[in-house]
XYZ file of C-alpha atoms in Angstrom:
722
model
C 0.318 0.035 0.204
C 1.197 3.367 -0.901
C 0.761 6.478 1.361
C 2.582 8.864 -0.136
C 1.614 11.754 -2.632
C 3.137 11.318 -6.010
C 3.511 13.707 -8.466
C 0.379 11.788 -11.266
C -1.980 8.722 -11.536
C -1.853 7.012 -13.994
C -4.582 3.902 -14.484
C -4.334 1.984 -17.357
C -6.435 -1.529 -18.768
C -7.694 -2.632 -21.887
C -7.985 0.694 -24.119
C -8.364 2.932 -21.662
C -6.331 5.293 -19.880
C -7.360 7.887 -16.630
C -4.698 10.308 -15.188
C -4.448 12.213 -12.771
C -2.451 15.592 -11.710
C -1.832 15.268 -8.618
C 0.972 18.293 -8.397
C -1.653 20.446 -6.908
C -2.257 22.685 -5.226
C -5.359 22.197 -4.012
C -7.514 19.088 -5.182
C -6.105 16.247 -8.086
C -7.626 17.183 -11.541
C -8.432 14.874 -13.927
C -6.314 15.308 -17.253
C -7.382 12.699 -19.264
C -10.476 10.041 -19.388
C -10.320 8.023 -22.649
C -8.477 6.420 -24.993
C -4.898 4.669 -23.920
C -2.325 6.625 -23.587
C 0.041 4.130 -24.083
C 3.179 4.397 -21.219
C 4.117 7.615 -20.157
C 7.187 9.383 -18.745
C 7.820 11.934 -16.427
C 8.040 14.384 -19.372
C 4.981 13.178 -20.950
C 3.034 14.252 -17.888
C 4.463 17.480 -17.545
C 3.379 18.727 -21.065
C -0.050 17.164 -20.741
C -0.499 19.076 -17.646
C 0.677 22.092 -19.200
C -1.307 21.466 -22.014
C -4.147 20.954 -20.266
C -3.563 24.681 -18.580
C -6.089 27.504 -19.873
C -5.462 30.669 -21.320
C -7.112 33.225 -18.608
C -9.734 35.840 -20.508
C -9.937 38.938 -19.151
C -13.207 39.747 -16.609
C -13.015 36.264 -14.835
C -10.455 35.503 -12.083
C -7.284 36.352 -12.899
C -6.180 32.468 -12.671
C -6.539 29.076 -14.702
C -9.969 27.916 -12.229
C -8.504 24.133 -11.178
C -11.148 21.513 -11.976
C -10.466 19.442 -9.391
C -11.862 15.621 -8.726
C -15.009 17.749 -6.494
C -14.756 20.973 -8.529
C -15.411 23.998 -5.721
C -16.384 27.365 -6.093
C -14.278 28.416 -3.346
C -11.503 28.511 -6.884
C -13.613 30.020 -9.296
C -15.568 27.231 -10.769
C -19.050 28.376 -12.076
C -20.593 25.036 -13.143
C -22.718 22.286 -10.498
C -20.089 22.135 -7.243
C -18.922 18.409 -6.434
C -19.298 18.774 -2.857
C -22.396 21.518 -1.599
C -23.932 21.670 2.051
C -22.828 23.778 4.745
C -23.066 24.271 9.167
C -25.739 26.145 11.054
C -25.576 29.778 9.606
C -24.889 28.550 6.463
C -21.190 28.252 7.397
C -18.828 26.494 5.631
C -20.932 26.398 2.025
C -17.709 27.012 -0.539
C -14.993 24.048 1.212
C -11.140 24.648 -0.085
C -10.433 20.888 0.175
C -6.421 19.878 0.310
C -4.708 16.820 -1.155
C -3.375 14.959 1.812
C -2.487 11.374 0.844
C -3.005 8.932 -1.511
C -3.387 4.964 -1.384
C -3.534 2.635 -3.821
C -4.918 -1.030 -3.865
C -6.942 -0.248 -1.395
C -9.989 -2.667 -0.559
C -12.671 -1.838 1.315
C -15.666 -0.129 1.484
C -18.367 -1.899 -0.379
C -19.804 0.369 -2.067
C -23.509 0.191 -3.792
C -22.590 -1.482 -6.824
C -20.904 -3.839 -4.919
C -17.113 -3.168 -5.446
C -14.681 -3.829 -2.772
C -11.420 -2.830 -4.747
C -10.052 0.553 -5.575
C -6.860 1.195 -7.645
C -6.542 4.440 -5.860
C -8.044 6.133 -2.678
C -7.155 10.042 -2.544
C -7.870 11.774 0.585
C -8.847 15.712 0.855
C -8.918 17.533 4.071
C -10.474 21.095 4.509
C -9.499 21.784 8.081
C -10.953 25.194 8.253
C -14.258 23.654 7.322
C -13.455 20.751 9.137
C -14.307 17.832 6.357
C -12.291 14.999 4.909
C -13.176 13.377 1.828
C -12.197 10.134 0.430
C -11.726 9.539 -3.092
C -12.149 5.863 -4.380
C -11.569 5.660 -7.909
C -10.906 2.068 -9.587
C -10.224 0.964 -13.590
C -11.421 -2.323 -13.645
C -9.977 -4.770 -16.259
C -12.654 -4.651 -18.489
C -11.566 -0.287 -18.715
C -15.118 0.102 -17.288
C -14.120 3.029 -14.388
C -15.763 3.463 -10.678
C -15.522 6.516 -8.308
C -17.221 6.593 -5.068
C -16.409 9.620 -2.424
C -16.983 9.237 1.384
C -17.516 12.318 3.482
C -16.710 12.799 7.061
C -17.225 15.708 9.423
C -14.733 16.255 11.162
C -15.528 19.257 13.202
C -17.887 19.968 16.348
C -20.707 20.969 14.806
C -23.961 19.478 12.687
C -23.020 19.552 9.095
C -26.253 19.081 6.287
C -25.337 17.897 2.960
C -26.825 19.238 0.193
C -24.653 16.895 -2.539
C -22.227 14.916 -2.947
C -21.533 14.216 -7.004
C -19.081 12.429 -8.946
C -17.692 14.812 -12.157
C -15.914 13.688 -14.805
C -14.437 15.365 -17.676
C -15.694 15.012 -21.455
C -13.413 16.478 -24.320
C -14.930 19.245 -26.844
C -15.209 16.838 -29.240
C -18.507 15.262 -27.267
C -20.940 17.572 -28.990
C -24.066 15.058 -29.297
C -25.891 13.537 -26.008
C -28.084 10.423 -25.386
C -30.229 9.604 -22.028
C -33.600 8.099 -21.700
C -36.635 8.530 -19.846
C -40.048 6.889 -20.041
C -43.299 5.776 -18.227
C -45.181 2.729 -17.744
C -44.681 -0.065 -19.897
C -43.013 2.436 -22.323
C -39.400 2.341 -20.475
C -35.735 3.307 -21.397
C -37.293 5.808 -24.273
C -34.093 7.606 -25.620
C -34.189 11.126 -25.946
C -30.893 12.753 -28.077
C -30.307 16.080 -28.491
C -26.999 18.623 -29.259
C -24.425 19.084 -26.302
C -24.696 23.102 -25.723
C -23.818 25.318 -23.452
C -25.558 25.416 -20.265
C -26.657 21.951 -18.346
C -28.802 19.469 -19.375
C -30.224 17.983 -15.957
C -32.337 15.129 -15.421
C -34.038 14.787 -11.681
C -35.861 12.232 -10.358
C -37.478 12.735 -7.486
C -40.082 9.033 -7.218
C -38.509 7.293 -4.793
C -37.006 4.659 -6.985
C -34.940 4.576 -9.859
C -38.005 5.071 -12.029
C -39.111 4.931 -15.474
C -37.711 8.267 -16.575
C -34.504 7.875 -14.811
C -31.580 9.155 -17.285
C -30.526 4.795 -16.784
C -27.334 6.139 -18.714
C -25.967 9.106 -19.624
C -23.684 9.696 -23.002
C -21.648 12.132 -24.490
C -20.424 11.425 -27.702
C -18.862 12.857 -30.831
C -20.872 14.301 -33.993
C -23.502 10.997 -34.936
C -21.801 8.856 -32.753
C -23.996 5.403 -33.048
C -23.857 1.628 -32.335
C -20.997 1.062 -34.350
C -19.514 4.537 -34.727
C -18.011 7.482 -32.526
C -16.015 8.216 -29.405
C -18.589 7.797 -26.427
C -18.340 8.881 -22.902
C -21.213 7.817 -20.528
C -22.122 7.204 -16.981
C -24.636 5.310 -14.467
C -25.714 6.109 -11.001
C -25.419 2.554 -9.327
C -28.369 3.428 -7.195
C -32.010 2.991 -6.689
C -33.752 5.849 -5.021
C -33.402 9.896 -5.565
C -30.782 11.102 -8.323
C -29.957 13.962 -10.455
C -27.887 13.392 -13.416
C -25.873 16.050 -15.539
C -24.541 17.024 -18.709
C -22.778 20.610 -18.411
C -21.288 23.223 -20.771
C -19.510 25.889 -19.631
C -18.417 28.861 -21.840
C -14.503 28.573 -20.315
C -14.582 25.126 -22.205
C -15.280 22.933 -19.505
C -17.452 19.647 -20.290
C -18.462 17.082 -17.543
C -20.677 14.123 -17.227
C -22.072 14.166 -13.139
C -24.519 12.188 -11.004
C -25.467 12.647 -7.368
C -27.897 10.801 -4.832
C -30.276 13.848 -4.743
C -31.614 14.470 -1.467
C -34.209 16.207 0.099
C -33.938 19.147 2.337
C -32.305 18.124 5.764
C -32.599 14.319 4.715
C -28.586 13.885 5.480
C -27.248 15.866 8.635
C -23.644 14.646 9.412
C -22.904 14.825 13.456
C -20.112 15.350 14.055
C -17.573 12.227 13.152
C -20.150 11.440 10.902
C -19.296 9.903 7.325
C -21.908 9.498 4.034
C -20.927 7.163 1.468
C -21.946 8.465 -2.087
C -23.422 5.766 -4.434
C -21.072 4.721 -6.898
C -21.230 6.118 -9.897
C -19.628 3.495 -13.264
C -18.311 5.445 -16.437
C -17.254 3.913 -19.598
C -15.679 5.319 -22.453
C -15.436 3.501 -25.958
C -13.916 5.120 -29.145
C -16.161 2.308 -31.504
C -19.795 3.449 -30.259
C -22.484 2.495 -27.801
C -21.749 -1.259 -28.183
C -18.361 -0.819 -26.955
C -19.541 1.044 -24.295
C -22.196 -1.952 -23.145
C -19.166 -4.529 -23.876
C -17.945 -2.877 -20.961
C -20.597 -3.224 -19.006
C -21.290 -6.219 -19.500
C -18.362 -7.718 -19.219
C -17.764 -6.033 -15.701
C -20.979 -7.218 -14.339
C -20.245 -11.327 -15.530
C -17.149 -10.810 -13.671
C -18.837 -10.126 -10.295
C -18.753 -13.109 -8.163
C -22.429 -12.521 -7.478
C -23.354 -12.814 -11.354
C -25.520 -15.477 -11.973
C -23.759 -18.868 -12.668
C -26.069 -21.589 -13.002
C -28.186 -21.446 -16.711
C -30.719 -19.335 -16.278
C -34.024 -21.463 -16.580
C -36.916 -21.002 -18.899
C -39.892 -19.448 -17.387
C -43.784 -19.906 -16.442
C -45.276 -16.743 -14.712
C -48.536 -17.573 -13.980
C -49.955 -13.391 -13.585
C -50.779 -13.335 -17.260
C -52.220 -16.660 -17.687
C -54.455 -16.677 -13.935
C -54.253 -12.868 -12.731
C -55.825 -13.675 -8.909
C -57.793 -16.493 -9.936
C -55.710 -19.326 -8.346
C -56.576 -22.424 -7.952
C -54.620 -25.783 -6.752
C -56.052 -27.523 -9.856
C -55.553 -25.013 -12.456
C -52.196 -23.919 -11.340
C -50.856 -27.666 -11.477
C -52.523 -28.232 -14.534
C -50.839 -24.726 -15.562
C -47.338 -25.949 -14.383
C -47.876 -29.808 -16.383
C -48.209 -27.686 -20.162
C -45.422 -25.946 -18.609
C -42.485 -28.863 -17.723
C -44.334 -30.528 -21.117
C -43.131 -27.376 -23.275
C -39.587 -27.568 -21.959
C -39.942 -24.454 -19.019
C -37.865 -25.129 -15.950
C -39.166 -22.687 -13.733
C -42.831 -21.910 -12.292
C -43.055 -18.688 -10.479
C -47.076 -17.898 -8.382
C -47.616 -14.410 -8.949
C -50.115 -11.990 -6.857
C -52.900 -13.404 -5.138
C -51.641 -15.749 -2.904
C -51.580 -14.444 0.512
C -53.953 -12.928 3.188
C -57.486 -11.536 1.798
C -55.205 -10.379 -1.831
C -57.917 -11.683 -4.051
C -57.730 -7.992 -6.220
C -55.102 -5.310 -5.655
C -57.039 -3.187 -3.309
C -56.414 -4.852 0.003
C -53.963 -6.824 2.220
C -50.366 -6.092 1.085
C -48.007 -6.297 4.196
C -50.123 -9.855 5.526
C -47.239 -12.266 4.313
C -48.957 -15.633 5.280
C -50.599 -17.735 2.932
C -54.456 -17.378 2.557
C -56.879 -20.248 4.315
C -58.739 -19.659 1.855
C -57.487 -20.108 -1.393
C -55.501 -22.442 0.005
C -56.428 -24.396 2.719
C -53.620 -26.871 2.756
C -50.849 -23.881 2.203
C -48.918 -23.921 -0.768
C -46.798 -26.693 0.022
C -49.042 -28.480 -1.996
C -48.433 -26.686 -5.299
C -44.981 -26.724 -4.826
C -44.610 -30.171 -4.680
C -46.474 -30.879 -7.502
C -44.653 -28.360 -9.183
C -40.847 -29.710 -7.722
C -42.000 -32.716 -8.412
C -42.016 -31.911 -12.257
C -38.462 -31.282 -11.704
C -39.597 -27.548 -12.026
C -38.320 -24.466 -9.590
C -40.485 -22.608 -7.890
C -40.505 -19.131 -7.069
C -43.002 -16.504 -5.560
C -44.326 -13.229 -6.170
C -43.806 -10.397 -3.199
C -44.356 -6.819 -3.060
C -42.295 -6.486 0.746
C -42.122 -2.929 0.832
C -45.578 -1.893 0.225
C -48.614 -1.708 2.550
C -52.661 -1.397 1.883
C -54.732 0.465 4.495
C -57.021 -2.513 4.570
C -54.535 -5.188 5.752
C -53.995 -6.603 9.140
C -50.847 -4.901 9.029
C -52.127 -1.831 8.691
C -54.114 -2.112 11.176
C -52.078 -3.257 14.141
C -49.176 -1.086 13.004
C -50.775 2.271 10.816
C -47.514 4.816 12.568
C -45.403 2.131 9.983
C -46.413 3.817 7.244
C -43.939 5.855 5.502
C -45.429 9.124 4.918
C -45.777 12.363 5.726
C -45.938 12.477 9.016
C -49.259 12.244 11.005
C -51.504 11.578 8.004
C -51.029 8.800 5.161
C -50.839 10.703 2.141
C -52.230 9.674 -1.447
C -52.579 6.637 -2.198
C -51.391 4.918 -5.530
C -52.108 1.798 -6.844
C -54.384 1.733 -3.613
C -51.653 1.287 -1.117
C -48.593 2.941 0.479
C -44.984 2.541 1.595
C -43.954 0.301 4.445
C -41.573 2.297 6.580
C -38.366 -0.026 6.299
C -35.586 2.324 8.254
C -38.358 1.334 11.100
C -36.123 -0.983 12.982
C -39.732 -3.058 13.959
C -41.341 -3.252 10.726
C -38.013 -3.884 8.944
C -37.581 -7.038 10.952
C -41.127 -8.137 10.744
C -40.507 -7.957 6.948
C -37.637 -9.869 7.357
C -39.665 -12.271 9.791
C -42.314 -12.965 7.162
C -40.109 -13.433 4.002
C -37.548 -15.759 6.157
C -40.913 -18.117 7.006
C -41.740 -18.155 3.852
C -38.774 -19.471 2.305
C -38.478 -22.057 5.620
C -41.257 -23.223 4.931
C -41.074 -24.900 1.217
C -38.729 -25.343 -1.574
C -38.962 -21.547 -2.689
C -35.772 -20.820 -4.396
C -36.918 -17.356 -6.081
C -38.792 -14.170 -5.173
C -40.527 -11.972 -8.069
C -39.748 -8.932 -5.939
C -42.191 -6.041 -6.937
C -42.654 -1.961 -6.431
C -45.796 -0.816 -7.310
C -45.552 3.094 -6.499
C -43.299 5.613 -5.892
C -42.559 7.305 -2.813
C -44.168 10.569 -1.747
C -43.024 12.752 0.526
C -41.155 10.247 2.795
C -40.937 10.990 5.451
C -38.877 8.583 8.539
C -39.002 10.135 11.879
C -40.034 13.236 10.802
C -37.663 14.072 8.123
C -37.309 13.043 3.788
C -36.688 9.444 4.204
C -35.634 8.049 0.811
C -32.502 7.827 1.572
C -32.757 5.675 5.082
C -35.764 3.216 3.157
C -33.349 2.516 0.253
C -30.186 1.486 2.297
C -33.037 -0.381 4.228
C -34.372 -2.407 1.294
C -30.688 -3.110 0.126
C -30.319 -4.514 3.886
C -33.329 -6.700 3.301
C -32.477 -7.752 0.444
C -28.821 -8.661 1.770
C -30.178 -9.998 4.978
C -32.143 -12.937 3.091
C -29.527 -13.821 0.317
C -27.178 -14.467 3.843
C -29.922 -16.739 5.421
C -30.366 -18.124 2.182
C -27.625 -19.283 -0.085
C -28.801 -19.786 -3.350
C -31.627 -17.639 -3.405
C -32.378 -15.497 -6.193
C -34.334 -12.684 -6.480
C -35.856 -10.666 -9.662
C -36.280 -7.075 -9.656
C -39.578 -5.642 -10.829
C -41.305 -2.223 -9.830
C -44.338 -1.437 -11.945
C -41.925 -3.453 -14.600
C -39.069 -1.715 -15.361
C -39.249 1.515 -12.485
C -36.157 -0.130 -10.900
C -33.253 -0.515 -13.355
C -30.063 -0.294 -11.824
C -26.685 -1.166 -10.445
C -27.287 -0.774 -7.021
C -30.278 -2.978 -6.824
C -28.918 -5.564 -8.903
C -26.373 -5.563 -6.865
C -28.437 -7.687 -4.552
C -30.386 -9.412 -6.863
C -30.418 -12.098 -10.148
C -32.342 -10.302 -12.840
C -35.293 -7.407 -13.621
C -38.609 -7.128 -15.562
C -37.899 -4.718 -18.282
C -41.129 -3.697 -18.302
C -45.116 -4.934 -17.266
C -45.822 -4.547 -21.240
C -45.303 -7.541 -23.193
C -46.370 -6.192 -26.547
C -43.592 -7.564 -28.642
C -43.097 -5.078 -30.959
C -43.012 -2.222 -27.458
C -40.437 -4.507 -26.263
C -37.798 -4.149 -28.805
C -37.197 -0.998 -27.757
C -37.662 -1.775 -24.354
C -35.460 -4.644 -24.434
C -32.717 -3.106 -26.764
C -31.798 -0.035 -24.494
C -32.170 -2.084 -21.216
C -29.553 -4.186 -22.944
C -27.229 -0.870 -23.334
C -25.981 -1.735 -19.587
C -27.043 -4.870 -18.646
C -26.490 -8.298 -20.808
C -29.144 -10.156 -21.458
C -28.878 -12.806 -18.883
C -30.541 -10.348 -16.767
C -33.292 -9.333 -18.456
C -36.525 -10.999 -18.035
C -38.156 -11.793 -21.485
C -41.510 -13.511 -21.502
C -44.103 -14.458 -24.523
C -46.888 -12.908 -23.512
C -50.657 -13.837 -24.747
C -51.764 -13.250 -28.626
C -53.433 -10.039 -27.692
C -51.132 -7.313 -25.429
C -53.222 -7.121 -22.247
C -51.268 -3.558 -21.931
C -51.617 -2.346 -25.520
C -54.292 -4.509 -27.395
C -52.019 -5.213 -30.300
C -52.546 -8.589 -31.706
C -49.345 -10.746 -33.195
C -48.105 -14.393 -33.966
C -46.167 -16.762 -31.654
C -43.409 -16.468 -33.854
C -42.621 -12.502 -33.662
C -43.365 -12.736 -29.560
C -41.191 -15.778 -29.384
C -38.259 -14.184 -31.147
C -38.502 -11.228 -29.057
C -38.348 -13.082 -26.097
C -35.690 -15.358 -27.216
C -32.741 -12.543 -26.489
C -32.851 -12.278 -22.968
C -33.846 -14.088 -19.925
C -36.366 -16.099 -21.430
C -40.001 -17.463 -20.213
C -43.782 -17.454 -20.970
C -46.698 -15.348 -19.076
C -49.125 -16.782 -20.831
C -52.249 -19.358 -20.103
C -50.841 -21.665 -22.220
C -53.441 -24.597 -21.281
C -56.049 -22.806 -23.218
C -53.726 -22.389 -26.235
C -53.841 -24.297 -29.509
C -51.716 -27.063 -29.921
C -49.193 -25.726 -32.321
C -48.949 -22.598 -30.140
C -47.941 -25.353 -27.305
C -45.693 -26.622 -30.150
C -44.192 -23.482 -31.503
C -43.657 -22.832 -27.451
C -41.659 -26.262 -27.064
C -40.080 -25.052 -29.803
C -38.564 -21.601 -28.463
C -38.166 -23.528 -25.460
C -35.888 -25.842 -26.922
C -33.794 -22.928 -29.062
C -33.735 -20.970 -26.092
C -31.547 -23.846 -24.210
C -29.594 -24.685 -26.485
C -28.368 -20.729 -27.494
C -29.041 -19.390 -23.644
C -24.961 -20.553 -23.231
C -24.855 -18.196 -26.447
C -26.849 -15.515 -25.626
C -25.747 -15.128 -21.693
C -21.882 -14.561 -22.484
C -21.659 -13.743 -26.380
C -20.939 -9.847 -26.832
C -23.862 -8.018 -27.654
C -23.567 -6.218 -31.085
C -26.161 -3.596 -33.364
C -26.024 -2.942 -36.962
C -26.150 0.477 -38.075
C -29.397 -0.387 -40.166
C -29.397 2.268 -42.527
C -33.394 1.154 -42.495
C -35.210 2.788 -39.501
C -38.252 0.472 -40.693
C -36.182 -1.873 -39.570
C -33.552 -3.377 -36.664
C -30.608 -6.105 -37.209
C -29.172 -7.147 -33.865
C -27.749 -10.272 -31.996
C -24.930 -11.750 -30.021
C -21.749 -12.937 -30.890
C -19.551 -15.894 -29.204
C -16.595 -14.174 -27.058
C -14.039 -16.573 -29.340
C -16.124 -15.243 -32.995
C -17.193 -19.027 -33.350
C -20.661 -18.628 -33.713
C -23.407 -15.868 -33.529
C -27.383 -15.471 -33.607
C -28.876 -12.411 -34.912
C -32.175 -11.278 -35.041
C -33.672 -8.928 -37.951
C -36.839 -7.238 -37.358
C -39.252 -5.783 -39.284
C -41.070 -2.615 -36.822
C -43.139 -1.112 -39.692
C -43.037 -0.972 -42.993
C -40.234 0.483 -44.803
C -39.944 2.431 -48.015
C -37.750 -0.129 -50.366
C -39.477 -2.743 -52.277
C -37.306 -4.964 -50.703
C -35.630 -4.919 -47.029
C -31.948 -3.445 -46.832
C -29.300 -5.812 -46.786
C -28.599 -7.149 -43.538
C -24.855 -6.834 -42.256
C -23.473 -8.596 -39.869
C -21.267 -7.279 -37.285
C -18.725 -8.173 -34.977
C -17.726 -11.194 -37.125
C -13.609 -12.401 -37.565
C -13.553 -10.835 -41.422
C -11.073 -13.826 -41.897
C -13.353 -16.610 -40.527
C -16.199 -18.081 -43.178
C -19.314 -18.669 -41.821
C -22.857 -20.110 -42.966
C -26.036 -18.922 -41.709
C -28.818 -20.451 -41.419
C -32.588 -19.004 -40.635
C -34.013 -20.549 -37.627
C -37.553 -21.014 -37.368
C -38.202 -19.757 -33.994
C -41.799 -20.756 -32.783
C -42.801 -21.778 -36.745
C -42.077 -20.136 -40.320
C -42.001 -16.128 -39.720
C -44.374 -15.822 -42.627
C -42.446 -14.860 -45.625
C -44.805 -12.723 -47.961
C -42.355 -12.534 -51.015
C -42.855 -15.002 -53.319
C -39.362 -16.274 -54.224
C -36.713 -15.761 -51.591
C -33.577 -14.832 -51.643
C -31.050 -17.426 -52.888
C -29.437 -18.284 -50.241
C -32.614 -19.081 -47.811
C -34.038 -21.070 -50.903
C -30.725 -23.287 -50.729
C -30.693 -23.901 -47.364
C -28.132 -21.457 -45.787
C -25.021 -19.648 -47.386
C -21.197 -19.763 -46.458
C -19.361 -16.448 -46.425
C -16.600 -14.838 -45.086
C -17.573 -12.329 -41.745
C -15.810 -9.598 -43.790
C -18.188 -10.328 -47.025
C -20.982 -10.331 -44.508
C -20.182 -7.065 -43.493
C -19.097 -5.125 -46.007
C -21.651 -6.929 -48.550
C -24.284 -8.155 -46.148
C -27.338 -10.658 -47.341
C -30.480 -9.958 -49.273
C -33.671 -10.948 -46.786
C -37.098 -11.963 -47.342
C -39.617 -9.444 -47.045
C -41.872 -9.267 -43.791
C -44.810 -8.005 -42.829
C -44.358 -5.076 -40.579
C -44.552 -6.908 -36.973
C -42.305 -9.902 -37.379
C -38.885 -11.076 -36.994
C -36.556 -13.421 -38.881
C -33.313 -15.228 -36.544
C -30.502 -16.200 -37.908
C -27.567 -18.204 -37.019
C -24.229 -18.868 -38.030
C -21.537 -21.067 -37.542
C -17.476 -20.933 -38.026
C -16.883 -23.264 -40.964
């Protein structure tokens, strides 16, 4: 461990450099975050340091303004400060931090992303303001940067934390921005805009990550796309209120930033008190958005907590039976699921208390004697006897006013003091920062997991936190940490337990919750056309094995749109595959189609869940072409999706990206759940011949002609190196 103070730090991994100038005075500065700079001599660093000193214009402070790790208004920084807070009376609102020590190869603390190993820990101190910041930095083996700050009040009066953000510089060449917004059943909609002077800020006060969170914030060179352009991206690993920003100042400074969004008075540090920020994960790519995804995906797959067993094909009961539960029908549904080759059976909402609809009984986590007079054991024994795993839906963070729990403990509601506040989905939020409420929930869930063979929880969260109040002050921060502790405690007590993060669909998709869970439900919308975009952009951050993707009924209950099984199955194939549909009532042909898709998924899941996600910059906006290429590039699977009708009579040729240009591949069509429904009278020659063999270079630069598809149809293709 190094504790001396070198004049610079150069982190280099997988084509990325982070160069931190520690020469002072004041805070360290990031001289470079981006493409690998190679081995640097002291002379090189000195030259870079001098090259980064800007000219000093008129009518500003008389020296160049430092751009520290925590930008400071005390030195004239005009953008968003990295550390904002104050003491009673407004004192110490503009600290001036000094670097006092550097440690390298440091373990701990474990942050909200689950990281416990840091390349560098920098200690910054302001003795006048009586504040200390330890700044944790790691560049992982995949070139992904992780940053976290820890603030300690070393004074003898309270310090009110307003915000502690991670701010990262991007170069002037980054002139375009991409982030995301959305709503229920339309999560992660991309928003592109110029990166202009001023600040683009997205704030989320919903108490959970939310469908309209920024998700990933990207700055890039002009017209960056999936496979082209230099891009810089950030993600905040936090499941509560949050703020992200992209800021371009008139002095030429451009930054991306992210922080937990704290309400007034939410976080006060007593003397000696400490606040650890959520982790910000940041990725650079010189080859477009697919390069960003590759860094995130490899980082996640390298975690010790990442799912290590094949992701089982799922049957979820919600859109099959809704609240209409009984042993006979669900046993039959399990029989049909097993016959179709599905591997996990998840019993959804309606099994507990008086829960016959969504107005009652949240909080009463005991099996309903009316619906299940012998408990869940007969169903679980039947399901596991068929060779399927059993999972159970829960919504532990919520409570109905019409529940035994609320009647016994009305004071356990997280809301405005002395009143309930507005309902959403006929429910309120349970105050998990209350130790008694937390213990009640832990005991109830633990009892369920002990009583029966339940290895999976679908953990839902169906409303925003409104005016969340704990002990008279804003409570989102302590609520989020309490939920994390609950996940951690249950996982520790039940090794092997898997948990799915569901929140009105995809409203809690972030790497804070995924440090503790095993997949996310991307959306409550099972409409395959909507899912194409939702899943594509969820895949920007998450590898496919973490994204729940189900075949819904022929007519989607959220949109009323009807699709054939082939399109629905092809869409669900690219993720953690499952079925959420009453397949007991399905036609014989559709049951065969489900079984065919499940078999294809099980054959391909090793490739889908370990390979590299690729997205062609297809020139026709009416269609997409994306896939997964094996890490050794020996095989691939692609889907061409016709979203709407195109302007040309025949499709634009498909160019397969990410292949080895020197190898030859045989391309064949995979009929997922039956024929696609080609409307072309004469098929392209390679399809008529049952396949074609060509080099990776030809397949990417020239491509293949495709059949004419109707809108909302998909063609899945397998590629194998010869």
